[in-house]
mmCIF file of C-alpha atoms in Angstrom:
data_model
loop_
_atom_site.group_PDB
_atom_site.id
_atom_site.type_symbol
_atom_site.label_atom_id
_atom_site.label_comp_id
_atom_site.label_asym_id
_atom_site.label_seq_id
_atom_site.Cartn_x
_atom_site.Cartn_y
_atom_site.Cartn_z
ATOM 1 C CA MET A 1222 153.025 111.977 244.666
ATOM 2 C CA ASN A 1223 154.416 108.618 245.626
ATOM 3 C CA LYS A 1224 154.724 105.484 243.513
ATOM 4 C CA ALA A 1225 151.862 103.735 245.314
ATOM 5 C CA TYR A 1226 149.485 106.530 244.249
ATOM 6 C CA TYR A 1227 150.302 106.049 240.567
ATOM 7 C CA THR A 1228 149.995 102.296 240.913
ATOM 8 C CA GLU A 1229 146.454 102.708 242.250
ATOM 9 C CA CYS A 1230 145.425 105.265 239.589
ATOM 10 C CA TYR A 1231 146.614 103.447 236.493
ATOM 11 C CA THR A 1232 145.585 99.991 235.332
ATOM 12 C CA GLU A 1233 146.842 97.979 232.418
ATOM 13 C CA CYS A 1234 144.541 97.444 229.430
ATOM 14 C CA PRO A 1235 145.776 94.322 227.580
ATOM 15 C CA VAL A 1236 145.247 94.282 223.798
ATOM 16 C CA ALA A 1237 145.256 90.882 222.137
ATOM 17 C CA ASP A 1238 147.018 90.245 218.836
ATOM 18 C CA VAL A 1239 144.077 89.712 216.489
ATOM 19 C CA LEU A 1240 146.333 89.385 213.449
ATOM 20 C CA SER A 1241 150.048 88.625 213.586
ATOM 21 C CA ILE A 1242 151.824 87.823 210.308
ATOM 22 C CA ARG A 1243 154.888 85.676 210.954
ATOM 23 C CA SER A 1244 156.277 85.319 207.433
ATOM 24 C CA LEU A 1245 155.589 85.917 203.751
ATOM 25 C CA TYR A 1246 155.601 83.234 201.080
ATOM 26 C CA THR A 1247 154.746 85.260 197.970
ATOM 27 C CA PHE A 1248 154.034 88.869 197.048
ATOM 28 C CA PHE A 1249 153.433 89.681 193.398
ATOM 29 C CA ARG A 1250 151.556 91.884 190.947
ATOM 30 C CA SER A 1251 150.370 90.434 187.624
ATOM 31 C CA LYS A 1252 148.220 91.355 184.644
ATOM 32 C CA TYR A 1253 146.797 88.307 182.895
ATOM 33 C CA PRO A 1254 145.867 87.892 179.217
ATOM 34 C CA ARG A 1255 142.216 87.462 178.217
ATOM 35 C CA ASP A 1256 142.446 83.683 177.922
ATOM 36 C CA TYR A 1257 144.380 83.061 181.155
ATOM 37 C CA THR A 1258 143.477 80.096 183.368
ATOM 38 C CA PHE A 1259 145.223 78.908 186.532
ATOM 39 C CA LYS A 1260 144.142 75.337 187.304
ATOM 40 C CA GLY A 1261 144.331 75.789 191.028
ATOM 41 C CA GLU A 1262 146.122 74.754 194.203
ATOM 42 C CA SER A 1263 145.814 74.546 197.957
ATOM 43 C CA HIS A 1264 148.524 75.202 200.538
ATOM 44 C CA ASP A 1265 148.929 75.434 204.298
ATOM 45 C CA PHE A 1266 149.501 79.199 204.365
ATOM 46 C CA HIS A 1267 146.932 81.972 203.808
ATOM 47 C CA GLU A 1268 146.476 84.266 200.817
ATOM 48 C CA ILE A 1269 144.821 87.586 200.010
ATOM 49 C CA LEU A 1270 144.142 88.427 196.368
ATOM 50 C CA CYS A 1271 143.198 91.971 195.334
ATOM 51 C CA VAL A 1272 141.669 92.712 191.925
ATOM 52 C CA ILE A 1273 142.818 96.152 190.792
ATOM 53 C CA GLY A 1274 141.811 95.921 187.114
ATOM 54 C CA GLY A 1275 139.522 93.924 184.823
ATOM 55 C CA GLU A 1276 137.452 91.050 186.174
ATOM 56 C CA LEU A 1277 138.604 87.729 187.597
ATOM 57 C CA GLY A 1278 136.840 84.395 187.969
ATOM 58 C CA VAL A 1279 137.780 82.661 191.218
ATOM 59 C CA THR A 1280 137.000 79.255 192.675
ATOM 60 C CA ALA A 1281 137.217 78.959 196.468
ATOM 61 C CA ASP A 1282 136.448 75.366 197.484
ATOM 62 C CA LYS A 1283 132.843 74.857 196.322
ATOM 63 C CA ASN A 1284 132.111 78.570 195.723
ATOM 64 C CA VAL A 1285 132.636 80.357 192.412
ATOM 65 C CA TYR A 1286 132.929 84.149 192.192
ATOM 66 C CA LEU A 1287 133.308 86.811 189.516
ATOM 67 C CA LEU A 1288 135.394 89.586 191.072
ATOM 68 C CA PRO A 1289 135.534 92.966 189.317
ATOM 69 C CA ALA A 1290 138.184 95.560 190.064
ATOM 70 C CA GLY A 1291 137.764 96.825 193.610
ATOM 71 C CA LYS A 1292 137.244 93.416 195.223
ATOM 72 C CA ALA A 1293 139.512 91.197 197.309
ATOM 73 C CA ILE A 1294 139.273 87.571 198.381
ATOM 74 C CA PHE A 1295 140.863 85.789 201.337
ATOM 75 C CA HIS A 1296 141.886 82.128 200.982
ATOM 76 C CA ARG A 1297 142.424 80.506 204.357
ATOM 77 C CA GLY A 1298 145.157 77.875 204.550
ATOM 78 C CA GLY A 1299 144.060 74.549 203.070
ATOM 79 C CA GLU A 1300 141.370 76.060 200.819
ATOM 80 C CA PHE A 1301 141.486 74.991 197.160
ATOM 81 C CA HIS A 1302 141.442 77.957 194.781
ATOM 82 C CA SER A 1303 141.759 78.543 191.050
ATOM 83 C CA LEU A 1304 141.300 81.596 188.811
ATOM 84 C CA TRP A 1305 140.739 82.679 185.224
ATOM 85 C CA SER A 1306 140.263 85.823 183.129
ATOM 86 C CA SER A 1307 136.595 86.743 182.926
ATOM 87 C CA TYR A 1308 134.502 88.229 180.127
ATOM 88 C CA ASN A 1309 137.380 88.854 177.754
ATOM 89 C CA THR A 1310 139.091 91.234 180.190
ATOM 90 C CA GLN A 1311 142.721 91.405 181.264
ATOM 91 C CA PRO A 1312 142.515 91.234 185.053
ATOM 92 C CA GLU A 1313 145.285 92.778 187.122
ATOM 93 C CA ILE A 1314 145.883 91.508 190.630
ATOM 94 C CA ILE A 1315 148.131 91.927 193.651
ATOM 95 C CA VAL A 1316 148.556 88.814 195.806
ATOM 96 C CA PHE A 1317 150.363 88.212 199.057
ATOM 97 C CA SER A 1318 150.471 84.916 200.934
ATOM 98 C CA PHE A 1319 151.542 84.520 204.522
ATOM 99 C CA ALA A 1320 151.737 82.462 207.695
ATOM 100 C CA ALA A 1321 150.196 83.939 210.820
ATOM 101 C CA ASP A 1322 150.476 83.322 214.548
ATOM 102 C CA ALA A 1323 147.080 84.971 215.056
ATOM 103 C CA LEU A 1324 144.225 85.367 212.587
ATOM 104 C CA PRO A 1325 140.673 86.735 212.966
ATOM 105 C CA ASP A 1326 137.994 84.053 213.070
ATOM 106 C CA THR A 1327 136.008 85.463 210.161
ATOM 107 C CA LYS A 1328 133.505 83.629 207.982
ATOM 108 C CA LYS A 1329 133.626 86.320 205.312
ATOM 109 C CA ASN A 1330 136.105 85.885 202.483
ATOM 110 C CA VAL A 1331 135.143 88.468 199.813
ATOM 111 C CA PHE A 1332 135.671 92.169 200.534
ATOM 112 C CA ASN A 1333 135.231 95.583 198.953
ATOM 113 C CA LEU A 1334 138.344 97.642 198.221
ATOM 114 C CA SER A 1335 138.116 101.414 198.533
ATOM 115 C CA GLN A 1336 140.316 103.584 196.355
ATOM 116 C CA SER A 1337 142.505 104.336 199.371
ATOM 117 C CA GLN A 1338 142.908 100.604 200.055
ATOM 118 C CA ILE A 1339 143.866 99.977 196.416
ATOM 119 C CA SER A 1340 146.383 102.823 196.615
ATOM 120 C CA GLU A 1341 147.788 101.394 199.846
ATOM 121 C CA ILE A 1342 148.276 97.819 198.591
ATOM 122 C CA CYS A 1343 149.925 99.208 195.418
ATOM 123 C CA ALA A 1344 152.231 101.352 197.568
ATOM 124 C CA VAL A 1345 153.075 98.417 199.843
ATOM 125 C CA TYR A 1346 153.950 96.297 196.821
ATOM 126 C CA SER A 1347 156.204 99.076 195.470
ATOM 127 C CA ALA A 1348 157.932 99.197 198.869
ATOM 128 C CA ALA A 1349 158.276 95.404 198.821
ATOM 129 C CA GLU A 1350 160.152 95.569 195.513
ATOM 130 C CA LYS A 1351 162.789 97.701 197.267
ATOM 131 C CA THR A 1352 162.827 95.550 200.405
ATOM 132 C CA PHE A 1353 162.820 92.003 199.042
ATOM 133 C CA VAL A 1354 164.513 90.111 196.246
ATOM 134 C CA PHE A 1355 161.913 88.230 194.185
ATOM 135 C CA GLU A 1356 163.117 85.028 192.550
ATOM 136 C CA GLY A 1357 160.097 83.586 190.770
ATOM 137 C CA PHE A 1358 157.649 82.842 193.569
ATOM 138 C CA ARG A 1359 160.422 82.878 196.173
ATOM 139 C CA MET A 1360 161.418 85.959 198.094
ATOM 140 C CA ARG A 1361 164.113 86.987 200.551
ATOM 141 C CA ILE A 1362 164.935 90.161 202.434
ATOM 142 C CA ARG A 1363 167.592 92.371 200.850
ATOM 143 C CA GLU A 1364 170.718 92.774 202.916
ATOM 144 C CA GLY A 1365 170.330 95.565 205.463
ATOM 145 C CA LYS A 1366 166.576 95.882 204.882
ATOM 146 C CA GLU A 1367 165.373 94.008 207.972
ATOM 147 C CA ALA A 1368 163.739 97.065 209.565
ATOM 148 C CA GLU A 1369 161.968 97.949 206.312
ATOM 149 C CA ALA A 1370 160.714 94.355 206.037
ATOM 150 C CA SER A 1371 159.307 94.525 209.568
ATOM 151 C CA ALA A 1372 157.562 97.826 208.786
ATOM 152 C CA LEU A 1373 156.129 96.351 205.601
ATOM 153 C CA ILE A 1374 154.653 93.424 207.540
ATOM 154 C CA LYS A 1375 152.924 95.901 209.857
ATOM 155 C CA ARG A 1376 151.406 97.671 206.853
ATOM 156 C CA LEU A 1377 150.127 94.354 205.489
ATOM 157 C CA GLU A 1378 148.604 93.542 208.872
ATOM 158 C CA LEU A 1379 146.799 96.894 208.930
ATOM 159 C CA PHE A 1380 145.639 96.391 205.343
ATOM 160 C CA ALA A 1381 144.322 92.892 206.107
ATOM 161 C CA LEU A 1382 142.577 94.114 209.268
ATOM 162 C CA SER A 1383 140.890 96.851 207.235
ATOM 163 C CA LEU A 1384 139.353 94.033 205.162
ATOM 164 C CA PHE A 1385 138.514 91.649 208.000
ATOM 165 C CA THR A 1386 136.670 94.358 209.949
ATOM 166 C CA GLN A 1387 134.328 95.235 207.056
ATOM 167 C CA THR A 1388 130.657 94.790 207.884
ATOM 168 C CA GLU A 1389 128.955 95.486 204.547
ATOM 169 C CA GLU A 1390 127.754 92.558 202.467
ATOM 170 C CA THR A 1391 129.452 91.589 199.184
ATOM 171 C CA PRO A 1392 127.128 89.020 197.511
ATOM 172 C CA LEU A 1393 129.211 87.819 194.576
ATOM 173 C CA ASN A 1394 128.479 84.116 194.124
ATOM 174 C CA TYR A 1395 128.486 83.202 190.442
ATOM 175 C CA THR A 1396 124.980 81.941 189.597
ATOM 176 C CA ALA A 1397 125.625 80.272 186.219
ATOM 177 C CA ARG A 1398 124.173 76.762 185.977
ATOM 178 C CA SER A 1399 127.632 75.210 185.687
ATOM 179 C CA ALA A 1400 128.717 76.945 188.917
ATOM 180 C CA GLU A 1401 125.611 75.616 190.682
ATOM 181 C CA ASN A 1402 126.439 72.124 189.414
ATOM 182 C CA TYR A 1403 130.009 72.526 190.659
ATOM 183 C CA ALA A 1404 128.846 73.474 194.153
ATOM 184 C CA ARG A 1405 126.540 70.441 194.196
ATOM 185 C CA ILE A 1406 129.335 68.131 193.021
ATOM 186 C CA ILE A 1407 131.752 69.323 195.708
ATOM 187 C CA SER A 1408 129.051 68.941 198.378
ATOM 188 C CA VAL A 1409 128.491 65.339 197.256
ATOM 189 C CA LEU A 1410 132.230 64.632 197.334
ATOM 190 C CA GLU A 1411 132.632 66.159 200.800
ATOM 191 C CA GLU A 1412 129.739 64.059 202.109
ATOM 192 C CA SER A 1413 131.256 60.875 200.634
ATOM 193 C CA LEU A 1414 134.826 60.961 201.951
ATOM 194 C CA SER A 1415 134.338 57.722 203.898
ATOM 195 C CA GLU A 1416 133.299 55.868 200.748
ATOM 196 C CA ASP A 1417 135.146 54.748 197.637
ATOM 197 C CA LEU A 1418 132.887 56.061 194.893
ATOM 198 C CA SER A 1419 133.428 55.618 191.175
ATOM 199 C CA ALA A 1420 132.887 58.404 188.658
ATOM 200 C CA ALA A 1421 129.637 56.729 187.618
ATOM 201 C CA GLN A 1422 128.360 56.704 191.216
ATOM 202 C CA ILE A 1423 129.298 60.359 191.713
ATOM 203 C CA ALA A 1424 127.580 61.316 188.444
ATOM 204 C CA GLU A 1425 124.438 59.456 189.503
ATOM 205 C CA ARG A 1426 124.312 61.233 192.877
ATOM 206 C CA CYS A 1427 124.765 64.598 191.123
ATOM 207 C CA ASN A 1428 122.187 63.846 188.406
ATOM 208 C CA LEU A 1429 124.800 64.459 185.720
ATOM 209 C CA SER A 1430 126.406 62.433 182.954
ATOM 210 C CA ILE A 1431 130.034 61.432 183.472
ATOM 211 C CA PRO A 1432 131.235 63.795 180.670
ATOM 212 C CA ALA A 1433 129.256 66.704 182.178
ATOM 213 C CA LEU A 1434 130.607 65.839 185.621
ATOM 214 C CA ASN A 1435 134.234 65.866 184.489
ATOM 215 C CA LYS A 1436 133.757 68.955 182.319
ATOM 216 C CA THR A 1437 132.299 70.947 185.227
ATOM 217 C CA VAL A 1438 135.014 69.959 187.692
ATOM 218 C CA ALA A 1439 137.742 70.574 185.104
ATOM 219 C CA ARG A 1440 136.363 74.051 184.383
ATOM 220 C CA TYR A 1441 136.452 75.233 187.997
ATOM 221 C CA ALA A 1442 139.081 72.980 189.605
ATOM 222 C CA GLY A 1443 141.394 72.273 186.664
ATOM 223 C CA CYS A 1444 141.336 68.491 187.090
ATOM 224 C CA GLY A 1445 139.094 65.439 186.697
ATOM 225 C CA VAL A 1446 136.496 64.547 189.299
ATOM 226 C CA MET A 1447 138.342 61.465 190.588
ATOM 227 C CA ASN A 1448 141.548 63.455 191.024
ATOM 228 C CA TYR A 1449 139.667 66.049 193.072
ATOM 229 C CA TYR A 1450 137.753 63.419 195.066
ATOM 230 C CA ASN A 1451 140.910 61.540 195.994
ATOM 231 C CA SER A 1452 142.684 64.756 196.988
ATOM 232 C CA LEU A 1453 139.822 65.509 199.408
ATOM 233 C CA ARG A 1454 139.977 61.993 200.860
ATOM 234 C CA LEU A 1455 143.734 62.153 201.396
ATOM 235 C CA LYS A 1456 143.491 65.646 202.884
ATOM 236 C CA LYS A 1457 140.957 64.297 205.393
ATOM 237 C CA ALA A 1458 143.253 61.331 206.105
ATOM 238 C CA GLU A 1459 146.128 63.719 206.817
ATOM 239 C CA GLU A 1460 143.971 65.622 209.318
ATOM 240 C CA LEU A 1461 143.089 62.344 211.048
ATOM 241 C CA LEU A 1462 146.740 61.276 211.202
ATOM 242 C CA LEU A 1463 147.749 64.618 212.697
ATOM 243 C CA SER A 1464 145.025 64.246 215.330
ATOM 244 C CA GLY A 1465 146.470 60.884 216.412
ATOM 245 C CA ALA A 1466 144.663 58.281 214.286
ATOM 246 C CA SER A 1467 146.628 55.209 213.228
ATOM 247 C CA VAL A 1468 147.411 54.647 209.552
ATOM 248 C CA LYS A 1469 144.824 51.849 209.467
ATOM 249 C CA GLU A 1470 142.158 54.013 211.103
ATOM 250 C CA ALA A 1471 142.830 56.912 208.737
ATOM 251 C CA ALA A 1472 142.728 54.629 205.690
ATOM 252 C CA LEU A 1473 139.410 53.025 206.662
ATOM 253 C CA SER A 1474 137.893 56.414 207.548
ATOM 254 C CA VAL A 1475 138.380 57.657 203.982
ATOM 255 C CA GLY A 1476 137.273 54.491 202.214
ATOM 256 C CA PHE A 1477 140.569 52.650 201.635
ATOM 257 C CA SER A 1478 140.207 48.979 202.598
ATOM 258 C CA ASN A 1479 143.796 48.209 201.512
ATOM 259 C CA GLN A 1480 146.263 49.927 203.848
ATOM 260 C CA ASN A 1481 149.239 49.399 201.538
ATOM 261 C CA TYR A 1482 147.379 50.967 198.609
ATOM 262 C CA PHE A 1483 146.369 53.870 200.852
ATOM 263 C CA SER A 1484 150.000 54.400 201.914
ATOM 264 C CA SER A 1485 151.136 54.328 198.287
ATOM 265 C CA CYS A 1486 148.502 56.875 197.202
ATOM 266 C CA PHE A 1487 149.210 59.093 200.201
ATOM 267 C CA LYS A 1488 152.968 59.168 199.623
ATOM 268 C CA LYS A 1489 152.545 59.810 195.895
ATOM 269 C CA ARG A 1490 150.324 62.841 196.517
ATOM 270 C CA LYS A 1491 151.803 64.195 199.757
ATOM 271 C CA GLY A 1492 155.458 63.279 199.199
ATOM 272 C CA VAL A 1493 155.729 61.558 202.581
ATOM 273 C CA SER A 1494 154.405 58.286 204.001
ATOM 274 C CA PRO A 1495 151.376 58.424 206.338
ATOM 275 C CA SER A 1496 153.442 56.880 209.150
ATOM 276 C CA ARG A 1497 155.842 59.836 208.958
ATOM 277 C CA VAL A 1498 152.947 62.272 209.336
ATOM 278 C CA ARG A 1499 152.081 60.699 212.704
ATOM 279 C CA GLU A 1500 155.627 61.182 214.071
#
């Protein structure tokens, strides 16, 4: 049969890259003591945390979860997250953080882990120890292990896709009164980014005393309410600057009437002036 016949019989079926991991930032396995608390952070890259032992308390923006062994949580880039040992247990976790050129547009962030998935992420971590050099939270590929590193990335992509394609529900929101108060506080802060509220004004809007306000935010976010509020305002300002807003426009949009003071606060927290962000 001639070439034209085959051309007519066969058609290409394009398959889009739903998930494409470009690089790793961290990959570690840890077992925490019963009184462990991590005050929290946010970063531009993504993170998947798998609980393989004990129970872990996790804050993800305004949501608070208690995750027993056999659960995983996905933190999208820019999401604030903190964690702590729960119920006098010693939680054991495996975490990998990454940058991606393609990522599923999923609203779900808490997943069930089957025993085979737990076995797989443990095996991938064991392979990573032979493929990468870990220096604290930094990592680099061992000399001559480039092919193994590429294969390991593919396994992480398959593992992540096995989570993102889950359809069953995992209702795990922590329903303690303090967690409900925390969610309400963060909602108030997010709705007030264009203002310049004081702690007293925030407490009034949340129907809490100032001590209760600060205690709740410190418990789940690891910092005082004003620190958290200002970090949200400056994060929003950064987004505006990146979208083309002027420094003055960004400052006014997040409640700073003094542009110089805004620039000083921005540089102190972000490490770069707002004018540099626009470049």
